[in-house]
Short mmCIF file of C-alpha atoms in Angstrom, two decimals:
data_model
loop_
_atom_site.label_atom_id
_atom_site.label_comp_id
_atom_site.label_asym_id
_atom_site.label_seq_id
_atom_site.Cartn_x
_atom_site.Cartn_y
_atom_site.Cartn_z
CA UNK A 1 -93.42 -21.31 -74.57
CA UNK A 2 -91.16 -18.58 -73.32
CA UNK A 3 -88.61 -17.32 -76.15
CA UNK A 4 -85.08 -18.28 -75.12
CA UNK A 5 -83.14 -15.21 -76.90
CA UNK A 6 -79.72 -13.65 -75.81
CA UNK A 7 -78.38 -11.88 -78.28
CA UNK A 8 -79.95 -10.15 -81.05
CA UNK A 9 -77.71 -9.19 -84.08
CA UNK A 10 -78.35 -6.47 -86.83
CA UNK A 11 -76.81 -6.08 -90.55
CA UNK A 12 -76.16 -2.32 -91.11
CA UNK A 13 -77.25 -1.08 -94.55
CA UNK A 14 -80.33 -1.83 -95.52
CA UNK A 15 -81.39 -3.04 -91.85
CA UNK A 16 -79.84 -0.92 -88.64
CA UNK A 17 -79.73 2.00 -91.18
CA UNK A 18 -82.35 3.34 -93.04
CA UNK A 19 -82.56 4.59 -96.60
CA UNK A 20 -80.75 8.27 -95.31
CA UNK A 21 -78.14 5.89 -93.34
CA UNK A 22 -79.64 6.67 -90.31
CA UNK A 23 -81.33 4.99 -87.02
CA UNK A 24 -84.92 4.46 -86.97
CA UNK A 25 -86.14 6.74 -83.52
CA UNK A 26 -88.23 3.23 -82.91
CA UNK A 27 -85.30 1.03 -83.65
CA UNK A 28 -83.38 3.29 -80.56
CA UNK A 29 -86.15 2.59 -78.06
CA UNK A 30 -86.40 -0.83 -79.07
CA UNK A 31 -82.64 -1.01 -78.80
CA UNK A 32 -82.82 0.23 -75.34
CA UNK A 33 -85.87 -2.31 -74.51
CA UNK A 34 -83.58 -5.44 -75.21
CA UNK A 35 -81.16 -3.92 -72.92
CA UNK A 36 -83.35 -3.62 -70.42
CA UNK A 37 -84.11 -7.07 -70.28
CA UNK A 38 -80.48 -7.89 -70.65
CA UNK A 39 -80.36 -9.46 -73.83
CA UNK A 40 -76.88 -8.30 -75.69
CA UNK A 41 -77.16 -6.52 -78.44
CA UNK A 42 -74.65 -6.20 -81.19
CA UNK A 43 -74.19 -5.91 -85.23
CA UNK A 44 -73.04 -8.09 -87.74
CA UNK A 45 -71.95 -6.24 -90.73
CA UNK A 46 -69.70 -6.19 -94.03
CA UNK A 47 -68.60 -2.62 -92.59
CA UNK A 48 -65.26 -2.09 -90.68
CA UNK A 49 -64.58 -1.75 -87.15
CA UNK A 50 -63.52 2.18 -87.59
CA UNK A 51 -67.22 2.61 -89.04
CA UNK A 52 -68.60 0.22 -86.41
CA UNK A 53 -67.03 2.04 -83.37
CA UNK A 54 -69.01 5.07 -82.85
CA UNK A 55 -72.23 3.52 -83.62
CA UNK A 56 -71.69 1.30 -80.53
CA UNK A 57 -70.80 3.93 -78.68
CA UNK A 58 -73.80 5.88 -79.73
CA UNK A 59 -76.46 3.02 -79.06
CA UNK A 60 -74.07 1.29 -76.01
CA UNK A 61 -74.54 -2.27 -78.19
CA UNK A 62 -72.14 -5.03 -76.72
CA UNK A 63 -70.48 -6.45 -79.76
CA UNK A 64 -69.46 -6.05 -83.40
CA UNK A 65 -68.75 -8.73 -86.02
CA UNK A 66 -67.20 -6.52 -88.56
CA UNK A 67 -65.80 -7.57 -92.35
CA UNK A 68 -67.98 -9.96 -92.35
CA UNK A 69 -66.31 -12.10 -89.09
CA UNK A 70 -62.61 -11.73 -89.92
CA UNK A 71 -62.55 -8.58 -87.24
CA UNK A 72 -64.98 -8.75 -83.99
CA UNK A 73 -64.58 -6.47 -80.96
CA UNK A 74 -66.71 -5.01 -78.47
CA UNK A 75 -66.11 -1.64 -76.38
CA UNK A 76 -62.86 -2.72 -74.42
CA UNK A 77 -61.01 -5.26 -76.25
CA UNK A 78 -60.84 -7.34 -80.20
CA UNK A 79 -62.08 -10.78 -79.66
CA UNK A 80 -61.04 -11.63 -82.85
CA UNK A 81 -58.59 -10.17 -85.73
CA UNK A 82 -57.80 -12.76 -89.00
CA UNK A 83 -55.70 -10.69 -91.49
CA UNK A 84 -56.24 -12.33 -95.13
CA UNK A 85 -52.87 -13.47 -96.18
CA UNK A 86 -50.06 -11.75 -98.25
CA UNK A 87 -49.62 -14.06 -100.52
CA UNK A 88 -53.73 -13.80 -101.78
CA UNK A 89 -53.69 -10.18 -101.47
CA UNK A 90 -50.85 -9.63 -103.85
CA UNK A 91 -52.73 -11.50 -105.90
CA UNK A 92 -55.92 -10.15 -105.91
CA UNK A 93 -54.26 -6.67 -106.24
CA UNK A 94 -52.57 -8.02 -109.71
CA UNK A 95 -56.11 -9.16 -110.79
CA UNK A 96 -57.02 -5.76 -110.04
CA UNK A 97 -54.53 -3.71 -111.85
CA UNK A 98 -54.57 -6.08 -115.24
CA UNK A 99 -58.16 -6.42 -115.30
CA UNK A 100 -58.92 -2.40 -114.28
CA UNK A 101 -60.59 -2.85 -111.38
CA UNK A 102 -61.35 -0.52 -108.50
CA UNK A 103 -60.57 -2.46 -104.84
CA UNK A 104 -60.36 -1.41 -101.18
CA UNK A 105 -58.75 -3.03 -98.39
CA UNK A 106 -60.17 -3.27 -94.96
CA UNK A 107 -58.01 -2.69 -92.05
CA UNK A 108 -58.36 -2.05 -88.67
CA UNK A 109 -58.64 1.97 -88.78
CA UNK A 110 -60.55 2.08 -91.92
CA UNK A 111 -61.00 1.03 -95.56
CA UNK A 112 -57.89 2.42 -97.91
CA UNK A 113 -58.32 2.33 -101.75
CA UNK A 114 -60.76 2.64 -103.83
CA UNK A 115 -61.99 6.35 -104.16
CA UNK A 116 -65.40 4.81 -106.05
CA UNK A 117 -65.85 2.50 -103.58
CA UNK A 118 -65.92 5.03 -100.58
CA UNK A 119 -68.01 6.91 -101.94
CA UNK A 120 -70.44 3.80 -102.12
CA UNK A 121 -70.33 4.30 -98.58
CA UNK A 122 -71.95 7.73 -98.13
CA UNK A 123 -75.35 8.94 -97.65
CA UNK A 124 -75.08 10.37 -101.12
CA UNK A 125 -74.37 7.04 -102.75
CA UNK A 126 -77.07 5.53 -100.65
CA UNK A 127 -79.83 7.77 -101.95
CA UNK A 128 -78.42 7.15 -105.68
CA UNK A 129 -78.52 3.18 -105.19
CA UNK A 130 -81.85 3.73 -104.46
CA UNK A 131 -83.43 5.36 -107.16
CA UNK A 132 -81.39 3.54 -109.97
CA UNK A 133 -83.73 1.00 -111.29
CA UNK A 134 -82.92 -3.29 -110.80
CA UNK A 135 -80.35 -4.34 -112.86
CA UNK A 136 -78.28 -1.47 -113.43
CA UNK A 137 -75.35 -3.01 -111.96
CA UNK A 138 -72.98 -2.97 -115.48
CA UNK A 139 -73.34 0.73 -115.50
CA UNK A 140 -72.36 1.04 -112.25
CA UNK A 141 -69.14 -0.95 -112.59
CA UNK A 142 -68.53 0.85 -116.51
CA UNK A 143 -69.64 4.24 -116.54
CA UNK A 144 -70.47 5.07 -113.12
CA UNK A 145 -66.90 4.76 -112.23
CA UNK A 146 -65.26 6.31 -114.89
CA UNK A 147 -67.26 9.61 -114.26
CA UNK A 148 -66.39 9.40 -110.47
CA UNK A 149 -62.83 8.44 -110.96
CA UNK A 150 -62.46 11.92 -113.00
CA UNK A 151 -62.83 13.30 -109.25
CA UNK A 152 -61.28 10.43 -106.98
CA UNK A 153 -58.72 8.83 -108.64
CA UNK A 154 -57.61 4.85 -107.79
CA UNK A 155 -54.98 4.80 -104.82
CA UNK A 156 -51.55 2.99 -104.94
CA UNK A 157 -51.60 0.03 -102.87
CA UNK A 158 -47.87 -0.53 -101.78
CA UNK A 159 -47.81 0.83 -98.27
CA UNK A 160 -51.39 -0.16 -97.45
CA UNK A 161 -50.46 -4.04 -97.88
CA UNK A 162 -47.63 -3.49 -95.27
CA UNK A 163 -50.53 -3.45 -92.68
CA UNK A 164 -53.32 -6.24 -91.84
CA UNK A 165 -55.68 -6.50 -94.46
CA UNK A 166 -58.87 -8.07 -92.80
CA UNK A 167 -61.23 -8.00 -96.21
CA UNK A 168 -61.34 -6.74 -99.72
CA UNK A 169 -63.77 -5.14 -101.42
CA UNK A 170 -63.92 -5.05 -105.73
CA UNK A 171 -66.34 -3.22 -107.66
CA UNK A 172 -68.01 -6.36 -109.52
CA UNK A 173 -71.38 -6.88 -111.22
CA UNK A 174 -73.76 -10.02 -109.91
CA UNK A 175 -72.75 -11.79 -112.93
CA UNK A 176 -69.48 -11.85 -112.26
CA UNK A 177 -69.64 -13.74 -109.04
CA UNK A 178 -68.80 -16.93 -110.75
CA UNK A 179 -65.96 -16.16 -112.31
CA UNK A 180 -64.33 -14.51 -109.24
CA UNK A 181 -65.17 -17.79 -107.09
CA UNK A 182 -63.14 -19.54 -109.86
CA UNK A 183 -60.06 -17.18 -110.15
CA UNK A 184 -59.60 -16.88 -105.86
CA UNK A 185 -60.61 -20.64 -105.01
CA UNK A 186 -59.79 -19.88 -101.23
CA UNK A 187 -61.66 -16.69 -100.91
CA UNK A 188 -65.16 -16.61 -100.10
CA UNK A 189 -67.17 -13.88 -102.52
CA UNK A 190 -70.04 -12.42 -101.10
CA UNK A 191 -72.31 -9.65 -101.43
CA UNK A 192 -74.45 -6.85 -99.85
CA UNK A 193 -75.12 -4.75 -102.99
CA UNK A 194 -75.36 -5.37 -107.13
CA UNK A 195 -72.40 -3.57 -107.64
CA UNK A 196 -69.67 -4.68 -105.46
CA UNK A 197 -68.91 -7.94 -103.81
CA UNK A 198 -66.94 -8.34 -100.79
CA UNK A 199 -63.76 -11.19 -100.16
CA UNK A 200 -62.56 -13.23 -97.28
CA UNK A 201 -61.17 -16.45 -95.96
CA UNK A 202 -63.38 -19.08 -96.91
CA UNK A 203 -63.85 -19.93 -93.33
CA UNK A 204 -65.12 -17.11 -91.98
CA UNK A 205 -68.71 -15.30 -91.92
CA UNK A 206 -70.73 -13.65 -89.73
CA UNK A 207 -72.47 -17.03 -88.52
CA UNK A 208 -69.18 -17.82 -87.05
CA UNK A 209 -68.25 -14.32 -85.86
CA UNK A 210 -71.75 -15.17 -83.93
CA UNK A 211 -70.92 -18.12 -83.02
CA UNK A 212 -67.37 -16.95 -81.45
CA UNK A 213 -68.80 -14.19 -79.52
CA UNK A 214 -71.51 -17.02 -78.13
CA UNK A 215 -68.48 -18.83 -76.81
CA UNK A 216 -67.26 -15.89 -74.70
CA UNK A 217 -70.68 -14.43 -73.50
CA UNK A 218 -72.49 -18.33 -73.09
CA UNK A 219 -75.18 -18.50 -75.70
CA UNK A 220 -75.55 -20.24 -78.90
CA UNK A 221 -77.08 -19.94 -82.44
CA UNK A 222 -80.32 -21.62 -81.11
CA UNK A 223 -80.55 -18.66 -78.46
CA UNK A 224 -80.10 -15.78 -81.32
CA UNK A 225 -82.50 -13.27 -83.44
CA UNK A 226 -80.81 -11.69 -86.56
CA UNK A 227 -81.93 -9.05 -88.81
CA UNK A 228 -80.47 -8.81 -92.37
CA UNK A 229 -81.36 -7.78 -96.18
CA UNK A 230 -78.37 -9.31 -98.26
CA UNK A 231 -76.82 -12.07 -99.72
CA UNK A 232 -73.86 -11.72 -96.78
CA UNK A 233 -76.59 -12.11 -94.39
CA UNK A 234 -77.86 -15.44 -95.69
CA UNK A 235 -76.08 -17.87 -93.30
CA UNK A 236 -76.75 -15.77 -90.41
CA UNK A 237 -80.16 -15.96 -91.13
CA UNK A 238 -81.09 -19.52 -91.78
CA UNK A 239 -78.69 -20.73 -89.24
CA UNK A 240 -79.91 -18.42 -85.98
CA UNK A 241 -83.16 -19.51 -84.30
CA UNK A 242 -85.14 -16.52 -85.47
CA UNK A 243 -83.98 -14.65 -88.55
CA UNK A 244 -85.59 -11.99 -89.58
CA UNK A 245 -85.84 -10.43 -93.25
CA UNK A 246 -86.50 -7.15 -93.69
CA UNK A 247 -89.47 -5.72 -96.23
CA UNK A 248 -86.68 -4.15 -98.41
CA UNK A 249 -84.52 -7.44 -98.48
CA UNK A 250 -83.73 -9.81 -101.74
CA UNK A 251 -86.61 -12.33 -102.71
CA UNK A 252 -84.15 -15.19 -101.66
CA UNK A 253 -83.61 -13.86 -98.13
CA UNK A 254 -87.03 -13.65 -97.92
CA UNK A 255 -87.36 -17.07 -98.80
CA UNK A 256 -84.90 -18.58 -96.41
CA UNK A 257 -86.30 -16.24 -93.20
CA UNK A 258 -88.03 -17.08 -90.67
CA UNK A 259 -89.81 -14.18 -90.93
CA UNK A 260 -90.39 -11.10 -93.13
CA UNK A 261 -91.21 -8.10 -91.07
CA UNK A 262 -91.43 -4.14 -92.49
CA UNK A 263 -88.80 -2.61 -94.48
CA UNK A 264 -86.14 -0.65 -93.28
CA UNK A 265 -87.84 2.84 -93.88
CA UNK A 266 -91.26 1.30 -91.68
CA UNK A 267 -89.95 0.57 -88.43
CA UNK A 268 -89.21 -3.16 -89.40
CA UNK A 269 -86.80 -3.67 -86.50
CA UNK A 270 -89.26 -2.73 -83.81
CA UNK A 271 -92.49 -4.52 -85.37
CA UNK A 272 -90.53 -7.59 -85.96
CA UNK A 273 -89.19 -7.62 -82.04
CA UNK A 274 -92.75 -6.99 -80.88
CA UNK A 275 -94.17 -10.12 -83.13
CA UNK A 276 -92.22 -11.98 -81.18
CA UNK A 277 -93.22 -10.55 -77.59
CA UNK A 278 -89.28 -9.05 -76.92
CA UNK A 279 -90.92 -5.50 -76.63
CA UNK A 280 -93.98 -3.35 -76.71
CA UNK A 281 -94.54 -1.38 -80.08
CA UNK A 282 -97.44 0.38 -80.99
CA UNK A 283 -97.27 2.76 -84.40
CA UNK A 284 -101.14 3.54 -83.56
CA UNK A 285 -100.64 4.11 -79.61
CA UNK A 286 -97.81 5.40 -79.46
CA UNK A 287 -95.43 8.11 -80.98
CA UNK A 288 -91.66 8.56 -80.95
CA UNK A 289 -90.01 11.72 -80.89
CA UNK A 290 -86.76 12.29 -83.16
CA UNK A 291 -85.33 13.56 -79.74
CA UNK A 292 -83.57 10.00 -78.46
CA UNK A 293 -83.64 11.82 -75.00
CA UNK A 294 -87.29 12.77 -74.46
CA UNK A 295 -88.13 9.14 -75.71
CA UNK A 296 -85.30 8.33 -72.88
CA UNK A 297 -87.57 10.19 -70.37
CA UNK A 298 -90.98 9.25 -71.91
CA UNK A 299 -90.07 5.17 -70.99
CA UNK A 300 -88.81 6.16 -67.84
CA UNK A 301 -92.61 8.02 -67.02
CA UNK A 302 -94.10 5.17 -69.05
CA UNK A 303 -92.47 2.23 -66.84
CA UNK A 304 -93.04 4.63 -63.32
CA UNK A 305 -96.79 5.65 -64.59
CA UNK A 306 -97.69 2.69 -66.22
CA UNK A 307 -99.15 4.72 -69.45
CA UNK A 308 -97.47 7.57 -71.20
CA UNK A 309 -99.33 10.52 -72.41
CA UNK A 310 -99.67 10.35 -76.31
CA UNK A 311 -102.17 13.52 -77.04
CA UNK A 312 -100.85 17.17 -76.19
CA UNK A 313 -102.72 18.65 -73.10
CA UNK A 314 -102.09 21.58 -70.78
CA UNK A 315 -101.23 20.87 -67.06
CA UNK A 316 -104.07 21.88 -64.54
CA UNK A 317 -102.82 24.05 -61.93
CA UNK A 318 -102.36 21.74 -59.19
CA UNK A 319 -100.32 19.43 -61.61
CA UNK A 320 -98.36 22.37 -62.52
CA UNK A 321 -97.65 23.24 -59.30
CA UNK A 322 -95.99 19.73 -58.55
CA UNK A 323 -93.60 20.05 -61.71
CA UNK A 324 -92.60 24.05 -60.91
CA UNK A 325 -91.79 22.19 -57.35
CA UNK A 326 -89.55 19.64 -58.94
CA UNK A 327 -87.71 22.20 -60.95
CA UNK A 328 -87.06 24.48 -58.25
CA UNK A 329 -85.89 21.41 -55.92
CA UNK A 330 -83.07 21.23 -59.02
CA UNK A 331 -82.52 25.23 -58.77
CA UNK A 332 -81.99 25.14 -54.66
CA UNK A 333 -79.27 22.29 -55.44
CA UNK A 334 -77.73 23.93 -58.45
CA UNK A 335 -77.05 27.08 -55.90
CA UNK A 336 -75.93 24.94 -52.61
CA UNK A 337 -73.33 23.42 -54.98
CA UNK A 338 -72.04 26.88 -56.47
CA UNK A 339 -71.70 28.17 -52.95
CA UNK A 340 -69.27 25.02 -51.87
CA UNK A 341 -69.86 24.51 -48.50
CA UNK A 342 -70.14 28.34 -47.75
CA UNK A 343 -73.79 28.34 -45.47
CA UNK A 344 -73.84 32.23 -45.78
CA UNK A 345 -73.20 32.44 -49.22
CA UNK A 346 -75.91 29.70 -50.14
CA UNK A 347 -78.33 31.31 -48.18
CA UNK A 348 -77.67 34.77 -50.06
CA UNK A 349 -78.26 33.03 -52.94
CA UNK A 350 -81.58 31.48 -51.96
CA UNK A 351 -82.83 34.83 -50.26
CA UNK A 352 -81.86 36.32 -53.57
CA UNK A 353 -83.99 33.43 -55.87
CA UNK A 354 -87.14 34.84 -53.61
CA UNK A 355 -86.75 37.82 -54.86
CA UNK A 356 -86.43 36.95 -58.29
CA UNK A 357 -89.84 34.75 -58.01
CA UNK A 358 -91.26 38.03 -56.71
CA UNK A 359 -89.76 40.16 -59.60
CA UNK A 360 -90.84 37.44 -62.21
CA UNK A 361 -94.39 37.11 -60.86
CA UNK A 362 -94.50 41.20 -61.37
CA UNK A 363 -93.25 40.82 -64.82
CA UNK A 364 -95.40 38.22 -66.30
CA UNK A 365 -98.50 39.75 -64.07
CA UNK A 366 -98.00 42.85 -66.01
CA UNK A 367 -97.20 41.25 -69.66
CA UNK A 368 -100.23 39.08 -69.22
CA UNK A 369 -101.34 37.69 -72.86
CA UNK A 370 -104.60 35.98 -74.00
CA UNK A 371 -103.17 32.23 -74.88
CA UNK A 372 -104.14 28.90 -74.47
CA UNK A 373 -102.96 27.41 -71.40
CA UNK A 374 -101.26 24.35 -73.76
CA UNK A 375 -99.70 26.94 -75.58
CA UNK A 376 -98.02 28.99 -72.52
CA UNK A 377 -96.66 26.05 -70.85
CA UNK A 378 -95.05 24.61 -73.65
CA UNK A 379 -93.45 27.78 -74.47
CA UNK A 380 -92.46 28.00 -71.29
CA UNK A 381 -90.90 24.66 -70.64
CA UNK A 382 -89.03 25.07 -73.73
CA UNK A 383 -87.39 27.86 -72.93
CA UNK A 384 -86.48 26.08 -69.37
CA UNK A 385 -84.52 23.14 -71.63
CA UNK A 386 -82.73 26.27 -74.11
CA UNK A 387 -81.71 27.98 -70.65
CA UNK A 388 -80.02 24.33 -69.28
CA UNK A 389 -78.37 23.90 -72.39
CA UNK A 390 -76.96 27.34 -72.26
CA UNK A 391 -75.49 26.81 -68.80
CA UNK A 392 -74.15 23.97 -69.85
CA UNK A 393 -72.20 25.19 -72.69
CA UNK A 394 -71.39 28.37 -70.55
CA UNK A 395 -69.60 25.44 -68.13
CA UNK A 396 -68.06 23.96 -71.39
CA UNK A 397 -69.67 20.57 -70.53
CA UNK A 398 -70.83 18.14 -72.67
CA UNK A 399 -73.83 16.49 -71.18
CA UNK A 400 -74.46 13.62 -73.71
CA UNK A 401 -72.85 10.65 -71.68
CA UNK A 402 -73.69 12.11 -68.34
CA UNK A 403 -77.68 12.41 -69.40
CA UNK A 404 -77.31 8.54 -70.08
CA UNK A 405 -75.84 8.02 -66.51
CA UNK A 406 -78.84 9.62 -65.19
CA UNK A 407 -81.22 7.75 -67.01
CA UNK A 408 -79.72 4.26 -66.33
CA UNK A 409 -80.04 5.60 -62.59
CA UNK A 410 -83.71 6.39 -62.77
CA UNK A 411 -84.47 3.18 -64.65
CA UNK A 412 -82.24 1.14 -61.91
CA UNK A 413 -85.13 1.97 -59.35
CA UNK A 414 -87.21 -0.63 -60.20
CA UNK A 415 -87.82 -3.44 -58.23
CA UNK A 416 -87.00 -7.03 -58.10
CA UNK A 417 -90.61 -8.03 -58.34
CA UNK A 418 -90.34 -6.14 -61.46
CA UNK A 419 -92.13 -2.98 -60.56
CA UNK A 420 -91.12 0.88 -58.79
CA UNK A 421 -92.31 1.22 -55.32
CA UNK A 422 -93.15 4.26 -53.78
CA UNK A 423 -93.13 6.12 -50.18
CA UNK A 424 -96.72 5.63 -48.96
CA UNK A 425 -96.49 9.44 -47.33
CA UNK A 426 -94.65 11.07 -49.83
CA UNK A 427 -95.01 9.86 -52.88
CA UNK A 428 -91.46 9.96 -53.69
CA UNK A 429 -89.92 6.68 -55.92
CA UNK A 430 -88.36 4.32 -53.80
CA UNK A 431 -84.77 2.78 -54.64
CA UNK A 432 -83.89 -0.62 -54.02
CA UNK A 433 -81.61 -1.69 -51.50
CA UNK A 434 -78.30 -2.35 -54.12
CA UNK A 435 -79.52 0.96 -56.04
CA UNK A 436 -76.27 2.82 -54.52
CA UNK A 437 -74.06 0.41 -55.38
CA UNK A 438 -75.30 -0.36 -58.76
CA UNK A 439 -76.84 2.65 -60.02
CA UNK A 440 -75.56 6.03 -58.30
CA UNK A 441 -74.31 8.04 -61.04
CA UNK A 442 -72.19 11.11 -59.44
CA UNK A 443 -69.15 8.85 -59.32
CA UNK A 444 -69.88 8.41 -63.32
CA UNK A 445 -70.47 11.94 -63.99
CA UNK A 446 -67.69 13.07 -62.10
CA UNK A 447 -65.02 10.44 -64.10
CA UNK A 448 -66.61 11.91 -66.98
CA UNK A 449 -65.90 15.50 -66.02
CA UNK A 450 -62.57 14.92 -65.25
CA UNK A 451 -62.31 12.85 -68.73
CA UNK A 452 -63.80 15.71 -70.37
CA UNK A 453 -61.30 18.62 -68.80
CA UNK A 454 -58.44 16.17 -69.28
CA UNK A 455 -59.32 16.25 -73.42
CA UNK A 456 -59.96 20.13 -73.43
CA UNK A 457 -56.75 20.80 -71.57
CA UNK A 458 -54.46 18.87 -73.94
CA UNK A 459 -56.30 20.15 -76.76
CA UNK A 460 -54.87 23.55 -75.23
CA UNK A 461 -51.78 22.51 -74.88
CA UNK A 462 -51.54 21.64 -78.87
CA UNK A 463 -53.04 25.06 -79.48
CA UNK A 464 -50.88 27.15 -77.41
CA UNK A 465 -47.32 24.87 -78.68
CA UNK A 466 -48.80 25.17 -82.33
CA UNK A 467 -48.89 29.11 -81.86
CA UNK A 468 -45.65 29.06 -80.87
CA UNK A 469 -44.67 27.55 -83.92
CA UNK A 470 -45.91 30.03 -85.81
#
């Protein structure tokens, strides 16, 4: 029976993130994958929507569930804000001060407090978490925060609480869960490390933050795939269709998963999407470059091809040929645009790229070297990318968002049937009839320019009135 998903969600640490608090190169492509075959993506995380934000920018995921459900939002608009009430945050900020604990509070543009507890957040922490030993969470909470306090002292809390407070966080051992259930009744306590627990209306969760976003985008629970590691991923988990425990997760959400795939650190996320047919992943087939764009290019060749080359070789000189050809088709268009419009101009300009074919086949004639084909090429090509960079940061252009445009345009040339078509005389890749309308990207990349002038001239402006100042 075909699998009926249409959303998959991911926890952060511990699951998105690896063990350096980065994303998996295999986790990217497979992130790209579901999107392919439109199923929404999005996370579901203990982390706040200021740490969320660029992350969905960077991997273009649909939707965030973010303090654990009390703030969900996706790239244009919040679906969902519930601020904990004043009357419970005074309170827990009392319990704080008489009983010497460090606390954060989680609003909308970031998490204010709590020096320690930032600095749980960082790469650094990350890598210390990980070599402590189990069961090392009372020094965390009694000396490890004394000695980083010494640095990063507690904050005052008076003019945070004037703002919406969407979750708290309290540096708390495991064995103090209990008690802290007992002392905020209406709170829910939950956790996604030993030493720190994280509070929030009762009601809320990221099962329901799930379950909200469902509503708006028509699926429910029974249509979803969630990946988690922690305590504050249990209800997700066990009340999705498929959810999925990660290698490095807690014995108990092991238990309760559906299934337990690779850790973290192993490519867990792809394997555990492949097991269940949502994409093709191959660790022995297939490798994955740390450079998201050449993997980008290499599924683009892989879906056109129907293979992708996974063993360095040398192009034979009739294949070479064919890619010099495409390259220079790119040169002849980079120089008809610089002319604008000017015929006599663009055809000094092409009479004068002759000539430097004929001066470059003199040159490397006469500094001829003894090296492997493999090696030449490569060299080569390399220094073709360095020299495209370099024009475009002699243009001042950031080509990050407009590389994407031109991807999703190349990918958009595949057919209904499912499959790229191709001119039966020429060759070329065919585009479907809608591509234009769909898929054309120089309306995108020219929005983008203009975004990208309109930044760098009020950046100017700040500059130059700032000198004046001076």
């Amino acid at each position: 029976m075909e699998m009926d998903i249409k959303a998959v969600f991911f926890d952060l640490d511990g699951t998105l993130f690896t063990g350096t608090r980065s994303v998996a190169p295999s986790t990217r492509v497979a992130i790209d994958e579901l999107k392919r075959k439109d199923i929404l993506v999005g996370i579901a995380t203990g982390r706040g929507p200021a740490f969320a934000l660029p992350l969905m920018e960077e991997l273009h995921l649909d939707f965030a569930v973010t303090y654990n459900g009390q703030y969900i939002f996706t790239p244009k608009a919040v679906l969902h804000a519930e601020e904990i009430d004043k009357r419970t945050l005074r309170k827990i900020v009392r319990f704080a001060k008489d009983n010497h604990r460090d606390i954060s509070l989680g609003a909308a543009h970031g998490v204010n407090g709590s020096k320690l507890l930032k600095f749980g957040e960082t790469r650094m922490a990350g890598i210390i978490s990980g070599i402590l030993p189990s069961g090392t969470s009372d020094i965390a909470r009694n000396s490890f925060k004394h000695v980083v306090r010494r640095v990063v002292p507690q904050s005052n809390f008076l003019n945070i609480l004037r703002e919406p407070i969407y979750q708290v966080m309290m540096v708390a051992t495991q064995s103090e869960t209990e008690m802290l259930e007992k002392e905020f009744p209406n709170l829910m306590i939950t956790r996604s490390n030993p030493y720190s627990v994280d509070m929030i209306p009762c009601d809320s969760g990221k099962l329901r933050g799930i379950k909200m976003i469902g509503e708006r985008y028509g699926f429910n629970e029974h249509q979803v795939m969630a990946f988690g590691d922690s305590e504050n991923d249990l209800e997700m988990l066990t009340h999705v269709e498929y959810g999925i425990a990660m290698g490095n997760a807690s014995d108990l959400v092991k238990q309760k998963a559906t299934h337990v795939t690779t850790s973290n650190n192993h490519d867990g996320i792809a394997k555990a999407l492949a097991h269940y047919g949502l994409i093709d992943f191959s660790t022995s087939n297939n490798f994955i470059s740390r450079d998201q764009n050449f993997n980008k290019v290499k599924e683009f060749h892989k879906m056109m091809d129907g293979r992708s080359q996974e063993i360095p070789r040398a192009f034979p000189p009739l294949e070479a040929g064919y890619r010099a050809g495409f390259k220079v088709e790119e040169i002849v268009e980079f120089l008809y645009a610089s002319a604008n419009g000017d015929s006599d101009k663009f055809d000094e300009l092409t009479a004068n790229l002759h000539a430097d074919v004929d001066k470059a086949v003199r040159k490397v004639k006469r500094k001829a070297k003894d090296e492997a084909p493999l090696i030449g090429e490569v060299d080569a090509l390399i220094d073709l990318l360095y020299f495209t960079y370099g024009s475009l940061v002699l243009a001042g252009v950031d080509p990050y968002d407009i590389f994407n445009f031109v991807h999703a345009a190349n990918m958009g040339k595949i057919f209904p049937d499912g499959q790229p078509h191709f001119d039966p005389e020429t060759h070329k890749i065919l585009k479907p009839d809608d591509w234009e309308e769909k898929y054309a990207p120089e309306g995108k990349i020219e929005r983008e320019l203009e975004r990208q002038k309109r930044i760098a001239l009020r950046k100017a402006r700040v500059r130059e009135e700032d000198n004046k100042k001076k």
